[in-house]
PDB file of C-alpha atoms in Angstrom:
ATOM      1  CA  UNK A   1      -1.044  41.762  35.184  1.00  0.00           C
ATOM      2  CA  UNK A   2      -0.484  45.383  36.144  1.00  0.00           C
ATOM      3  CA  UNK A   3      -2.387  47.926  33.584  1.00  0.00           C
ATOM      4  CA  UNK A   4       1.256  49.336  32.693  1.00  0.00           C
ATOM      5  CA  UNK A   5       2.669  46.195  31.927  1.00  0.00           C
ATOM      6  CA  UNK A   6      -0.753  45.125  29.394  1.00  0.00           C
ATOM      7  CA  UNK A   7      -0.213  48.721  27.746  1.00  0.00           C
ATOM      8  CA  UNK A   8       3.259  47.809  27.019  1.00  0.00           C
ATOM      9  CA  UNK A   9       3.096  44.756  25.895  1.00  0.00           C
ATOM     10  CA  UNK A  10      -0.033  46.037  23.507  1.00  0.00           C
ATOM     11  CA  UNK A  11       2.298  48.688  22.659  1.00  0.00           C
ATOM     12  CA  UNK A  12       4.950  46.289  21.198  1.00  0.00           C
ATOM     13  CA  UNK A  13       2.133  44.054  19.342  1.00  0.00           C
ATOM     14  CA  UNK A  14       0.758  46.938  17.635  1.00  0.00           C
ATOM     15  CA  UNK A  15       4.029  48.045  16.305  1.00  0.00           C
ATOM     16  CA  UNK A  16       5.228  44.942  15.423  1.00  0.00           C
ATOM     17  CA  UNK A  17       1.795  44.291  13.358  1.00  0.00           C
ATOM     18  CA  UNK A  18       2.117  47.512  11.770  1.00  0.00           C
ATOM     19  CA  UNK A  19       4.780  45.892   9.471  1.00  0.00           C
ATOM     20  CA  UNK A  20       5.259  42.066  10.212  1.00  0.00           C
ATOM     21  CA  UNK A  21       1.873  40.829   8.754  1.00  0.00           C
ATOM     22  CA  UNK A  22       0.677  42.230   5.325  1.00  0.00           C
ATOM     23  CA  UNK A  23      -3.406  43.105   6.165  1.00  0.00           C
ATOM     24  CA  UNK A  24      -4.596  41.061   3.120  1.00  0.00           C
ATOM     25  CA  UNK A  25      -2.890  37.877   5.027  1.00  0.00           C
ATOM     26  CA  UNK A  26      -4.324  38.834   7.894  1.00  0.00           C
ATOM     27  CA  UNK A  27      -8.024  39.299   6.724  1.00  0.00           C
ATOM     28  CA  UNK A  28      -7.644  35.998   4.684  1.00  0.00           C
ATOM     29  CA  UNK A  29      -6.672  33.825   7.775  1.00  0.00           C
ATOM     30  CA  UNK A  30      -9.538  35.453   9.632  1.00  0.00           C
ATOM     31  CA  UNK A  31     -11.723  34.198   7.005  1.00  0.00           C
ATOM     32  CA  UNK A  32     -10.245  31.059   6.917  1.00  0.00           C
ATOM     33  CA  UNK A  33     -11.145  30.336  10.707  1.00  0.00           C
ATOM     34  CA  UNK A  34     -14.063  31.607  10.829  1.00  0.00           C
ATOM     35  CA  UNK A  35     -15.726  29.425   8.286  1.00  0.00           C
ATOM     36  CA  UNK A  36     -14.086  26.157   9.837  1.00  0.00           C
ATOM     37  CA  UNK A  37     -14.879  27.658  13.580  1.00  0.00           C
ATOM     38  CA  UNK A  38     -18.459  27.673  12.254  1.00  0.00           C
ATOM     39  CA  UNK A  39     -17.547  24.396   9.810  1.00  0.00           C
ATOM     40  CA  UNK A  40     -16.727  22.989  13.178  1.00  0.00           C
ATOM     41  CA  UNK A  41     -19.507  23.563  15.138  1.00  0.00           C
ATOM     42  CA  UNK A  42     -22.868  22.984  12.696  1.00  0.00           C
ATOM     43  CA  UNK A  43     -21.001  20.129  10.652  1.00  0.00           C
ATOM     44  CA  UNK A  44     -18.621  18.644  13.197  1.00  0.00           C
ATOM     45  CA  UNK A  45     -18.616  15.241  11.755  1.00  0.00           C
ATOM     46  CA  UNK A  46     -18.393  16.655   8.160  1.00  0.00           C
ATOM     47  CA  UNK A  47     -15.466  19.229   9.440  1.00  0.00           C
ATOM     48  CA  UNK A  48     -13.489  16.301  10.975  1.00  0.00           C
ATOM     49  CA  UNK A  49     -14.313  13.690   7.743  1.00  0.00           C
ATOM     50  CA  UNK A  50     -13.052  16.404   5.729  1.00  0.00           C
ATOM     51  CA  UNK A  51      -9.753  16.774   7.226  1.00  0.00           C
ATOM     52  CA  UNK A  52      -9.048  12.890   7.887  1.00  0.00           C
ATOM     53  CA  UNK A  53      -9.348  12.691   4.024  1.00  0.00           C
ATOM     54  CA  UNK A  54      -6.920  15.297   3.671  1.00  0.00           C
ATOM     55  CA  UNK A  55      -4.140  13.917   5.567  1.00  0.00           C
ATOM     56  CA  UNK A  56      -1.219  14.601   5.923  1.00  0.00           C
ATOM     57  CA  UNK A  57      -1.425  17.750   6.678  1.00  0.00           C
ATOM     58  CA  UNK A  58       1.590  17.684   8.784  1.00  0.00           C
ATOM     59  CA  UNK A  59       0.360  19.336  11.825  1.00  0.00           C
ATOM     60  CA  UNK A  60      -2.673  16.987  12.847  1.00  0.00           C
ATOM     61  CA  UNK A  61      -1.965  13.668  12.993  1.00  0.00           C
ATOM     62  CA  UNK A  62      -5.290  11.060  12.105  1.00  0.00           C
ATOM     63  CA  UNK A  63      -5.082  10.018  16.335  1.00  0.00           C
ATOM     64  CA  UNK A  64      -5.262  13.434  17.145  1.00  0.00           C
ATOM     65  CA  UNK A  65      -8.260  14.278  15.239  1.00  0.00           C
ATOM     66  CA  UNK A  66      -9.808  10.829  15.619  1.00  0.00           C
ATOM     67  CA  UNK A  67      -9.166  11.684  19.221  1.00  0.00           C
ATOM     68  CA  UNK A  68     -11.037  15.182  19.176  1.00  0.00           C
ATOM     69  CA  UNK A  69     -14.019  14.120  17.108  1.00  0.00           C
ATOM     70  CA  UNK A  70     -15.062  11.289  19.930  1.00  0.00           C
ATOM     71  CA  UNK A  71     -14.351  14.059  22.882  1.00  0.00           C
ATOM     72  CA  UNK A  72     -16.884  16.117  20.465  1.00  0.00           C
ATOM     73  CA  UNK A  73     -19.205  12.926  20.766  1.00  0.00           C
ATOM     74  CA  UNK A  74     -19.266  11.725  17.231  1.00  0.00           C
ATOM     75  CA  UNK A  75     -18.713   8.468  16.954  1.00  0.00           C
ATOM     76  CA  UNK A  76     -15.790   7.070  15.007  1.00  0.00           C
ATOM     77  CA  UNK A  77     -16.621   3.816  13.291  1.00  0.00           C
ATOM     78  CA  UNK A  78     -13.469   1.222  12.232  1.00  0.00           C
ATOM     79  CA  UNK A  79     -12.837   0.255   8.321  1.00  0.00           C
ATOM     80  CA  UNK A  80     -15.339  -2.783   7.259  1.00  0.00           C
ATOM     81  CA  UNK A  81     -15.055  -3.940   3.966  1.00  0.00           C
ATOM     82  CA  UNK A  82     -18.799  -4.188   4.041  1.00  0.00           C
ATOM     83  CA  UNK A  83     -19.457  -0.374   3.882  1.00  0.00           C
ATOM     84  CA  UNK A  84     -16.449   1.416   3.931  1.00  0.00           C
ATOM     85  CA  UNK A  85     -14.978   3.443   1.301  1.00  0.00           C
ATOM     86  CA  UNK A  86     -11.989   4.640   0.317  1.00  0.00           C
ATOM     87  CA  UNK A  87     -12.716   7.469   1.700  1.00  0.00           C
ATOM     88  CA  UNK A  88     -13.986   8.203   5.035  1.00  0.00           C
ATOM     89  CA  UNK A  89     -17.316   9.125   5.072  1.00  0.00           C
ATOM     90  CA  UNK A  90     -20.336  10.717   7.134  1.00  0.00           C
ATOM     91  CA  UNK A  91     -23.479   8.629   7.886  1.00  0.00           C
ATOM     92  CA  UNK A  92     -25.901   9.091  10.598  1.00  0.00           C
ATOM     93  CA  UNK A  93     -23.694  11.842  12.195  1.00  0.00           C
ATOM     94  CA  UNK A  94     -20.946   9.338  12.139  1.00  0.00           C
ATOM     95  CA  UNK A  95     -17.416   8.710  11.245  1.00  0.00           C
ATOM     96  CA  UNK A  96     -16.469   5.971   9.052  1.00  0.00           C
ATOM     97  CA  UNK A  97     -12.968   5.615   8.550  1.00  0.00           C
ATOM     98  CA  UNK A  98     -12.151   4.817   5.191  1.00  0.00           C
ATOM     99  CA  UNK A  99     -10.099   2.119   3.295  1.00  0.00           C
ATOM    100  CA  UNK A 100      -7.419   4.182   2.741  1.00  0.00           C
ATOM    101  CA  UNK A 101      -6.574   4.179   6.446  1.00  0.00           C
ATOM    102  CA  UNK A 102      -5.931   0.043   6.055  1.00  0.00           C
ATOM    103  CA  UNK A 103      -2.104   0.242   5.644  1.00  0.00           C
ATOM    104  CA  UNK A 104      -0.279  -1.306   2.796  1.00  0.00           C
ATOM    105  CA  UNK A 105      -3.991  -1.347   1.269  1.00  0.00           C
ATOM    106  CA  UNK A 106      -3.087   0.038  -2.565  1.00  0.00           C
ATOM    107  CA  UNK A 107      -5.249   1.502  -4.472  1.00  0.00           C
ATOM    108  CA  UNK A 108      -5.990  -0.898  -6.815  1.00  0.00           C
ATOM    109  CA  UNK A 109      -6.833  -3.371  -4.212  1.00  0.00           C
ATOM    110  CA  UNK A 110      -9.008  -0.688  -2.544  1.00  0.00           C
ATOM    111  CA  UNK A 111     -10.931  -0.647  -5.888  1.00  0.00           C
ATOM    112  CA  UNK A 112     -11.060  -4.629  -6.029  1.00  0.00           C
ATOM    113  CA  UNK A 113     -12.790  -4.311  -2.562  1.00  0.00           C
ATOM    114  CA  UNK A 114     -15.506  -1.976  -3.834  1.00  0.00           C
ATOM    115  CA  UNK A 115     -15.873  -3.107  -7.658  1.00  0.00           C
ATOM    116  CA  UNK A 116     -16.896  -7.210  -5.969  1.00  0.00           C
ATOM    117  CA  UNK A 117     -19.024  -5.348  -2.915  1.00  0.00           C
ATOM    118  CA  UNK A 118     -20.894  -3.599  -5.167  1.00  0.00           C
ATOM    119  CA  UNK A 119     -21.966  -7.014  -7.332  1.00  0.00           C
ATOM    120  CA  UNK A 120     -22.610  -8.732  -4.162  1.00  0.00           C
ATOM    121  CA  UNK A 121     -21.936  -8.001  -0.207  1.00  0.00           C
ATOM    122  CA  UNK A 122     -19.366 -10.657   0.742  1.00  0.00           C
ATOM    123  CA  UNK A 123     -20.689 -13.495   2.939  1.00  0.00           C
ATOM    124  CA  UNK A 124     -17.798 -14.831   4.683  1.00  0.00           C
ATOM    125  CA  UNK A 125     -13.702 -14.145   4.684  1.00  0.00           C
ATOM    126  CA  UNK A 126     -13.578 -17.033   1.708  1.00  0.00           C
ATOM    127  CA  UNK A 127     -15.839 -15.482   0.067  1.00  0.00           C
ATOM    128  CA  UNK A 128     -13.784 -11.826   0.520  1.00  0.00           C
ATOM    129  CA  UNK A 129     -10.569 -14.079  -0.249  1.00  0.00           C
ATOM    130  CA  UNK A 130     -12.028 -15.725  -3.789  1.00  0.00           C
ATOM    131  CA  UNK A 131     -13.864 -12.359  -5.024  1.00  0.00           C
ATOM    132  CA  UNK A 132     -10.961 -10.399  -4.461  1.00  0.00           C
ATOM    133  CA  UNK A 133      -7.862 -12.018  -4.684  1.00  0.00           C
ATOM    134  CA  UNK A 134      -6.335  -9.561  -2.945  1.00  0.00           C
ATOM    135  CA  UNK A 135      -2.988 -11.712  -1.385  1.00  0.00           C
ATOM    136  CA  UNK A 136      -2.485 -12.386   2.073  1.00  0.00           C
ATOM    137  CA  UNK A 137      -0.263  -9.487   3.284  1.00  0.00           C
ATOM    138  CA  UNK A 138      -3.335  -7.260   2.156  1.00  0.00           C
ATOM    139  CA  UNK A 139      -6.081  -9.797   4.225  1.00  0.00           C
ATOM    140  CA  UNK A 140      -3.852  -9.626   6.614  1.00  0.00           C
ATOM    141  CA  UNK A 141      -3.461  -5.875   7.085  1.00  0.00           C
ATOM    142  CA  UNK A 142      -7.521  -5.951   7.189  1.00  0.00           C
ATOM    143  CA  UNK A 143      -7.669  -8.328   9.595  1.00  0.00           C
ATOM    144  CA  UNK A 144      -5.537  -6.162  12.163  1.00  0.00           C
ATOM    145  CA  UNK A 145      -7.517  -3.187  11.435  1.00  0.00           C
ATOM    146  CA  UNK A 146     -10.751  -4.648  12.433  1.00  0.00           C
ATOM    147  CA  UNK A 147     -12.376  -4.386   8.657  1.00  0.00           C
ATOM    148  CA  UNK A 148     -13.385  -7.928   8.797  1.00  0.00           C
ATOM    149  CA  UNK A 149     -15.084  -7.379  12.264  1.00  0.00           C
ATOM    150  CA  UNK A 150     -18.266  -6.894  11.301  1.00  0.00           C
ATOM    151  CA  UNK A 151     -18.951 -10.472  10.212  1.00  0.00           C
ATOM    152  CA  UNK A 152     -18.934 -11.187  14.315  1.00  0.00           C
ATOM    153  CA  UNK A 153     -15.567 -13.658  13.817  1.00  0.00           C
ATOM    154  CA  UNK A 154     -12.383 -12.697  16.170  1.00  0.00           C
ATOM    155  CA  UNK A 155      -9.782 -11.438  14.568  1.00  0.00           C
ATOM    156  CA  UNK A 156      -7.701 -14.343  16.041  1.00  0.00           C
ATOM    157  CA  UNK A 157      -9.852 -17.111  14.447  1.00  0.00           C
ATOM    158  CA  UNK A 158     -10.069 -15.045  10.828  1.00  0.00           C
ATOM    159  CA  UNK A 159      -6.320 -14.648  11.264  1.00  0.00           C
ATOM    160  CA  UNK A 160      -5.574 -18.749  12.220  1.00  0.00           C
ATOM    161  CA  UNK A 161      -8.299 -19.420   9.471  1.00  0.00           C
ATOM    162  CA  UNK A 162      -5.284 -19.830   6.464  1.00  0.00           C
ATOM    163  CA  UNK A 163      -7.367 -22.762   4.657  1.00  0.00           C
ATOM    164  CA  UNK A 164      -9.963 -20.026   3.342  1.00  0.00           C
ATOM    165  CA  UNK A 165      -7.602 -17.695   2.314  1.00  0.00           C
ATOM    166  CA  UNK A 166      -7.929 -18.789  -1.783  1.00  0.00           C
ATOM    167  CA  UNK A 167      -6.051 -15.619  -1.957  1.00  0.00           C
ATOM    168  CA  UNK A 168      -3.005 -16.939   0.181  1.00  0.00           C
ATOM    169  CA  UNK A 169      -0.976 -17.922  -2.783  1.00  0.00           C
ATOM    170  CA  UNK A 170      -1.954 -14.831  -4.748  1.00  0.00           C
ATOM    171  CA  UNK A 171       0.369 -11.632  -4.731  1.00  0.00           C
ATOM    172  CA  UNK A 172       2.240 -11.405  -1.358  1.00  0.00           C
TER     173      UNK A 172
END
């Protein structure tokens, strides 16, 4: 652009600034992104954990910054019921999403989860199913998110496997 036309345009910031957006604000929000600028690029898995747990935030959606931490080449791990939180956490420079992201997961049934995990890892979906009693619309929900993937069964044959489901007649 022309020199005249940047000087005139800088012209009209400047004056509009002068008023528009109180200093304090202004040195505040400055701050505020430098420290997750920096947050961002010494603790990028931390920085992106930290704002998955915080959702909603209502202007990044859990995709989007699922999205940008594997572009930043952190890896982004599914829910398993044998490690996950309820929380997503950090391991190994890692994402692990967190229970909480299971939908229709509540959070007493979250707490069911990690109460019976932390007696004994579970060995099998009946043996999820009897320890937790969880009801099928919840096994089911953890099915389709993959938590139960870790055991090396398809989802397909967990999901056509109703006789082990002890919890099938529990709360639906």
């Amino acid at each position: 652009m022309p020199p005249a036309t940047a000087e005139l345009v800088f012209d009209q910031l400047r004056g509009f600034g002068s008023y528009s957006f109180a200093k304090s604000h202004a040195v505040a929000f400055a701050v505020l992104v430098y420290q997750s600028a920096w947050l961002k690029r010494y603790h990028c898995a931390a920085f992106y954990t930290a704002l998955l747990n915080n959702q909603p935030m209502g202007f990044w959606t859990p995709a989007i910054l699922v999205n940008e931490a594997r572009r930043q080449g952190i890896a982004v791990l599914s829910v398993d019921v044998a490690v996950s939180q309820e929380k997503c956490t950090v391991a190994a420079g890692r994402i692990r999403l967190g229970l909480g992201y299971v939908k229709g997961l509540s959070q007493a049934q979250m707490d069911a989860i990690l109460v019976r995990r932390e007696a004994a890892p579970f060995a099998d979906l009946a043996d999820f199913c009897r320890r937790t009693e969880l009801g099928r619309k919840a096994v089911e929900a953890l099915i389709v998110a993959g938590a139960q993937d870790g055991w090396g069964i398809a989802r397909r044959r967990c999901w056509g496997n109703r006789r082990c489901w002890v919890c099938q007649q529990a709360s639906m």
